[in-house]
CSV table of C-alpha atoms and ligand atoms in Angstrom, one decimal:
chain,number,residue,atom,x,y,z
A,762,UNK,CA,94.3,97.5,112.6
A,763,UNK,CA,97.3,95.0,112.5
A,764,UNK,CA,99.4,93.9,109.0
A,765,UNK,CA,100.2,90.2,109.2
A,766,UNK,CA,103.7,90.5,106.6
A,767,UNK,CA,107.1,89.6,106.7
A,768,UNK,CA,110.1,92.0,106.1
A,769,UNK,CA,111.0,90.5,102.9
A,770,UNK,CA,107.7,89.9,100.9
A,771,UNK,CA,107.4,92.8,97.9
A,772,UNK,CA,103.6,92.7,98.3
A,773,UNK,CA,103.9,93.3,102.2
A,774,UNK,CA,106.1,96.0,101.5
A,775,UNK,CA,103.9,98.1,99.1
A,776,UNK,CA,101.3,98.1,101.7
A,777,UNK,CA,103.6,99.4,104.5
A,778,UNK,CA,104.9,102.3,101.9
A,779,UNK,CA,101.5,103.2,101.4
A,780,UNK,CA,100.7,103.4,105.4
A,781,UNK,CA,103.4,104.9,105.8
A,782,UNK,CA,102.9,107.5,103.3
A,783,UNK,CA,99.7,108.3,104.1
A,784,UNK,CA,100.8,108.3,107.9
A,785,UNK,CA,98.0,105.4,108.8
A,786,UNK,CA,99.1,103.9,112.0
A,787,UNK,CA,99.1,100.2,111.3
A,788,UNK,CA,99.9,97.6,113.8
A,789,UNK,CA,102.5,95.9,112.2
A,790,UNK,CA,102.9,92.0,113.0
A,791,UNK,CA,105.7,90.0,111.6
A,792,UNK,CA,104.8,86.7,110.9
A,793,UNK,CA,107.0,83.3,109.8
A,794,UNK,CA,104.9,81.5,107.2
A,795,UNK,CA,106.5,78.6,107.8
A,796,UNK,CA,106.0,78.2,111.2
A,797,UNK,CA,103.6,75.8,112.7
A,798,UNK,CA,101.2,78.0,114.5
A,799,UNK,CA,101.5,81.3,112.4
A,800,UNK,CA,98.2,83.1,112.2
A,801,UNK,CA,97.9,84.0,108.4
A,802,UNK,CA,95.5,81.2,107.4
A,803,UNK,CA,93.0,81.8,110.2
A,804,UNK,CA,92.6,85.3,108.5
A,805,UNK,CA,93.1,84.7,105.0
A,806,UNK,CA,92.5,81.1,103.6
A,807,UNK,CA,94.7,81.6,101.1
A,808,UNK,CA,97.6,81.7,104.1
A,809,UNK,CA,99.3,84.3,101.7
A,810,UNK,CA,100.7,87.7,103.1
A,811,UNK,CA,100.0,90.3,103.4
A,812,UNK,CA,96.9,90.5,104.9
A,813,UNK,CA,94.7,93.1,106.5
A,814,UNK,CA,93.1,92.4,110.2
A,815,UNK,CA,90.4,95.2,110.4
A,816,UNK,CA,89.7,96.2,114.6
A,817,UNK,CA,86.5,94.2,113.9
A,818,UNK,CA,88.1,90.9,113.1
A,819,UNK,CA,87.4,91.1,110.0
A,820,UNK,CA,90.4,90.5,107.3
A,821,UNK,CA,91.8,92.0,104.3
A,822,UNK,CA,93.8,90.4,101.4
A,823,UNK,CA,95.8,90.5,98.9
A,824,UNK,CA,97.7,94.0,99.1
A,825,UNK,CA,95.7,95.4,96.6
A,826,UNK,CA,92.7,95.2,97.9
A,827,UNK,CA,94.4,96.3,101.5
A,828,UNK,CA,96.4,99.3,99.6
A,829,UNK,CA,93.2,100.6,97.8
A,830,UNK,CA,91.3,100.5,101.2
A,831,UNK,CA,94.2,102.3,103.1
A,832,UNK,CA,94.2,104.8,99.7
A,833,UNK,CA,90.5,105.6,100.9
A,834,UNK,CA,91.2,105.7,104.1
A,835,UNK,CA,92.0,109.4,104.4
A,836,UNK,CA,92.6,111.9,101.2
A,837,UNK,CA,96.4,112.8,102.6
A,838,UNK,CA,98.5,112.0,99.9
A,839,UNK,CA,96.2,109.9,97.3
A,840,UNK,CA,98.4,107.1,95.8
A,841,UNK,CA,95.1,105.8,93.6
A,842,UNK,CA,94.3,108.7,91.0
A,843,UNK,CA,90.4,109.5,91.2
A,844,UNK,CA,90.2,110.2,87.2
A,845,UNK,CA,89.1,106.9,86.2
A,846,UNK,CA,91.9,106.4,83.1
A,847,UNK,CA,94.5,107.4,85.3
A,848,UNK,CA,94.1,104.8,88.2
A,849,UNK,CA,93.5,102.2,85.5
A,850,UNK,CA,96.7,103.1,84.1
A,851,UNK,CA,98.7,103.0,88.4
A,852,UNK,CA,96.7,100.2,88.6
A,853,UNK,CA,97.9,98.4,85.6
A,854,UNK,CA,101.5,99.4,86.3
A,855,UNK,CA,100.9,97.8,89.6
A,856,UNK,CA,99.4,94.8,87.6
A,857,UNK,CA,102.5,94.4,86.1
A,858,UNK,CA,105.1,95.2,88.6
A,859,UNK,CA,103.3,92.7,91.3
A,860,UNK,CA,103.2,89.9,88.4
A,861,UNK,CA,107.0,90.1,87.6
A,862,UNK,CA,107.2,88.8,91.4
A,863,UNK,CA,104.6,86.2,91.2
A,864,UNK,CA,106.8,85.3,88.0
A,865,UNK,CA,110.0,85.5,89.5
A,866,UNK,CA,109.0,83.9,93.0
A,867,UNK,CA,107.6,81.0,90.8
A,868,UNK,CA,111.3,79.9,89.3
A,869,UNK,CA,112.9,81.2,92.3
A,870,UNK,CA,110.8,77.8,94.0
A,871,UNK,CA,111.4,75.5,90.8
A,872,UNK,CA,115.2,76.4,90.8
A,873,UNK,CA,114.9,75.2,94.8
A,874,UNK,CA,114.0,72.1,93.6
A,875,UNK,CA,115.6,69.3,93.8
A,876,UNK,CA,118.1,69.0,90.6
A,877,UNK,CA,116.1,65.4,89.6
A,878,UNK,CA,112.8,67.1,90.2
A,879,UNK,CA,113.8,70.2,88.6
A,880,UNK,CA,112.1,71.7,85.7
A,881,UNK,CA,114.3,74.1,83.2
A,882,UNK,CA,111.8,74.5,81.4
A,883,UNK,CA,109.7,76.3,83.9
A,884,UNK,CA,112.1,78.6,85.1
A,885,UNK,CA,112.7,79.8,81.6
A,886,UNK,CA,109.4,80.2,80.9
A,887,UNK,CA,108.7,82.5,84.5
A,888,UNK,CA,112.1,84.0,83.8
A,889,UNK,CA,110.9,85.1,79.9
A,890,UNK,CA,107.5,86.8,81.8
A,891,UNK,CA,110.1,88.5,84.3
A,892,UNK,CA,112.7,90.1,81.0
A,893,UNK,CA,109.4,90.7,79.1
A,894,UNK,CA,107.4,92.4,81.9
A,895,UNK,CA,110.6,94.8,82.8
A,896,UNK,CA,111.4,95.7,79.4
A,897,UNK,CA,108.0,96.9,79.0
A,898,UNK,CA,107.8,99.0,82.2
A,899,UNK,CA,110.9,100.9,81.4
A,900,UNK,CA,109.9,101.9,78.1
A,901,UNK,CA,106.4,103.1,79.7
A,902,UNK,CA,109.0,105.0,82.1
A,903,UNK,CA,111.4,106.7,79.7
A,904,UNK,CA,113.3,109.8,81.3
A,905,UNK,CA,110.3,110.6,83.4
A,906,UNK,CA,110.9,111.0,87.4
A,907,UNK,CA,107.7,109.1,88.1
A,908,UNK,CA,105.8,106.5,86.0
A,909,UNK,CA,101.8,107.7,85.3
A,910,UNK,CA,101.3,111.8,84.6
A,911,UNK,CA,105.1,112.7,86.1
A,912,UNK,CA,102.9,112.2,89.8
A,913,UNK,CA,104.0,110.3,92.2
A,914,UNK,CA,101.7,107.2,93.3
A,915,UNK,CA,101.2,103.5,93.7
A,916,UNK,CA,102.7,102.8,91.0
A,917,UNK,CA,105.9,103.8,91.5
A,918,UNK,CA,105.7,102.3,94.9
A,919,UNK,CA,105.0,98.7,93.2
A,920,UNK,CA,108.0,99.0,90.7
A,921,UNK,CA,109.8,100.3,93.6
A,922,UNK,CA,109.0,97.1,96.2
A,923,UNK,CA,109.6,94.7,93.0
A,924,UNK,CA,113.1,96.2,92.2
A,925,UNK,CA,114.0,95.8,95.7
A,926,UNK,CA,113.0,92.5,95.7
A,927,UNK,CA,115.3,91.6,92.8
A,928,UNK,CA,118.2,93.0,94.4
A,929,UNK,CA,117.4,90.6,97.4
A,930,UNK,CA,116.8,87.3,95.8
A,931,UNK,CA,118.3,88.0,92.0
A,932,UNK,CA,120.6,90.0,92.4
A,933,UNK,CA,122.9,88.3,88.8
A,934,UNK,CA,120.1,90.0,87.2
A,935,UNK,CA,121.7,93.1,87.4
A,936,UNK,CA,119.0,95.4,86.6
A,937,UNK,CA,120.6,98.8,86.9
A,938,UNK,CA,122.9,97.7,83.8
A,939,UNK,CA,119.8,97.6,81.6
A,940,UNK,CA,117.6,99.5,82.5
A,941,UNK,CA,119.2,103.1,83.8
A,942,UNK,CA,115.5,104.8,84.0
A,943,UNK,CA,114.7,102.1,86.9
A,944,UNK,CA,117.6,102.8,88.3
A,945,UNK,CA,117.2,106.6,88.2
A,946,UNK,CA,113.7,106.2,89.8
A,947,UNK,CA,115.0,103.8,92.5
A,948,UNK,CA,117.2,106.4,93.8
A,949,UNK,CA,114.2,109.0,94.0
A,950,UNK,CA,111.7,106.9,95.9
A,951,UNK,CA,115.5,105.5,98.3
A,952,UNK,CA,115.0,109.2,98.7
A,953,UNK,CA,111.2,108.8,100.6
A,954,UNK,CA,111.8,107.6,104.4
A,955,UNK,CA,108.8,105.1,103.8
A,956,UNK,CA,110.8,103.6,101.2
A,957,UNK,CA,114.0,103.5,102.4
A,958,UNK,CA,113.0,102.3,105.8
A,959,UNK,CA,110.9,99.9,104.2
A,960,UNK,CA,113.8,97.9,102.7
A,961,UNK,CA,114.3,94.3,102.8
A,962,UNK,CA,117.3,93.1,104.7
A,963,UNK,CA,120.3,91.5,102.7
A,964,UNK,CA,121.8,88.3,102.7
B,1240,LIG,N1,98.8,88.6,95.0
B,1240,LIG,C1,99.1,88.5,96.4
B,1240,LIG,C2,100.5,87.8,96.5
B,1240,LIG,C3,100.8,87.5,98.0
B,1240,LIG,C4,101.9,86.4,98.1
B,1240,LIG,O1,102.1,85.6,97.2
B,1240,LIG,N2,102.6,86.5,99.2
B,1240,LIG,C5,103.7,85.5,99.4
B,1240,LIG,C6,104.8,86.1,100.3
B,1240,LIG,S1,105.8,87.2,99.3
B,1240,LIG,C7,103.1,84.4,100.3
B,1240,LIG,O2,102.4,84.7,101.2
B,1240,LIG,N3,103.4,83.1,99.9
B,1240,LIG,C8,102.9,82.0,100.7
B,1240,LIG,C9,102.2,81.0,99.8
B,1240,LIG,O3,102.0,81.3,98.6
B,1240,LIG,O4,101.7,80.0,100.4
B,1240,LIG,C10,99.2,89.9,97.0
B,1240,LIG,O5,99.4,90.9,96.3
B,1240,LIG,O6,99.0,90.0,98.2
């Protein structure tokens, strides 16, 4: 099995954590999406990472589809609760964390834009997603150590992988200021070895 994902996509990060966490040996296979011959679109037409490339040949995307196969995998350390309204709650939290990066890539690539082409209007609105989404998952979060049942699981991985993503590419947003209880939690899972060594470079 081989993981097409770079080392600073949030999504590709969630599903190394999870490997890594359940001690999965994954073939991991760092890809430019920008280059001219990079595999990702021969396996997934969508040419997004990360993606999945089963020993068959066959391919897996997007990561959480890959995380929930890797989850079922083996049942060492299960990051996906069995009890049905307890992984639709992980998996809502995921919902949420993965869509404040969809959101936040989105006017990361407007503000890119050339000023005459530029849209402010768009960035506010991706930006107002981003404040709304985080507001809501730290109230969810309150003084608890992990997000769903006080039990560590995916999604506290996928609020981890966003955080760490805006402290790479936002880092005027300034998250620890507002929200303490992320910051509390982003210390505890800096604390697992698959987070840690999972962390995006810095500029
Ligand atoms: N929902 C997808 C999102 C994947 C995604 O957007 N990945 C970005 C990298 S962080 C990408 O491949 N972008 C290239 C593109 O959109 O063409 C997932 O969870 O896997």
């Amino acid at each position: 099995m081989k993981l097409l994902y770079s080392l600073t996509s949030p999504y590709a990060r969630k599903v190394r954590v999870v490997a890594a966490e359940k001690r999965i040996e994954v073939e991991m296979v760092k890809v430019v999406l920008s280059d001219p011959d990079c595999p990702v679109s021969h396996h997934n037409p969508l040419g997004k990472i990360p993606v999945l490339v089963l020993d068959d040949g066959e391919s897996l995307f997007d990561s959480r589809v890959i995380v929930e196969f890797l989850d079922n995998r083996t049942p060492v350390a299960r990051l996906i609760p069995q009890e049905h309204s307890a992984k639709v709650w992980v998996r809502r939290w995921e919902a949420l964390a993965d869509g404040i990066c969809d959101a936040a890539i989105a006017a990361m690539h407007e503000s890119r834009r050339a000023e005459n082409m530029r849209d402010q209007a768009v960035i506010e609105k991706q930006m107002g997603k981003v404040h709304r989404g985080l507001r809501q998952l730290n109230a969810e979060l309150g003084e608890s150590k992990w997000c769903v049942d006080d039990t560590f699981s995916l999604a506290d991985i996928a609020l981890g992988c966003m955080l760490g993503w805006l402290d790479l590419r936002y880092k005027s947003l300034e998250w620890r200021e507002d929200y303490p209880n992320f910051a509390r939690h982003f210390e505890e899972m800096m604390k697992r070895p698959s987070f840690s060594e999972s962390a995006p470079p810095q500029d």
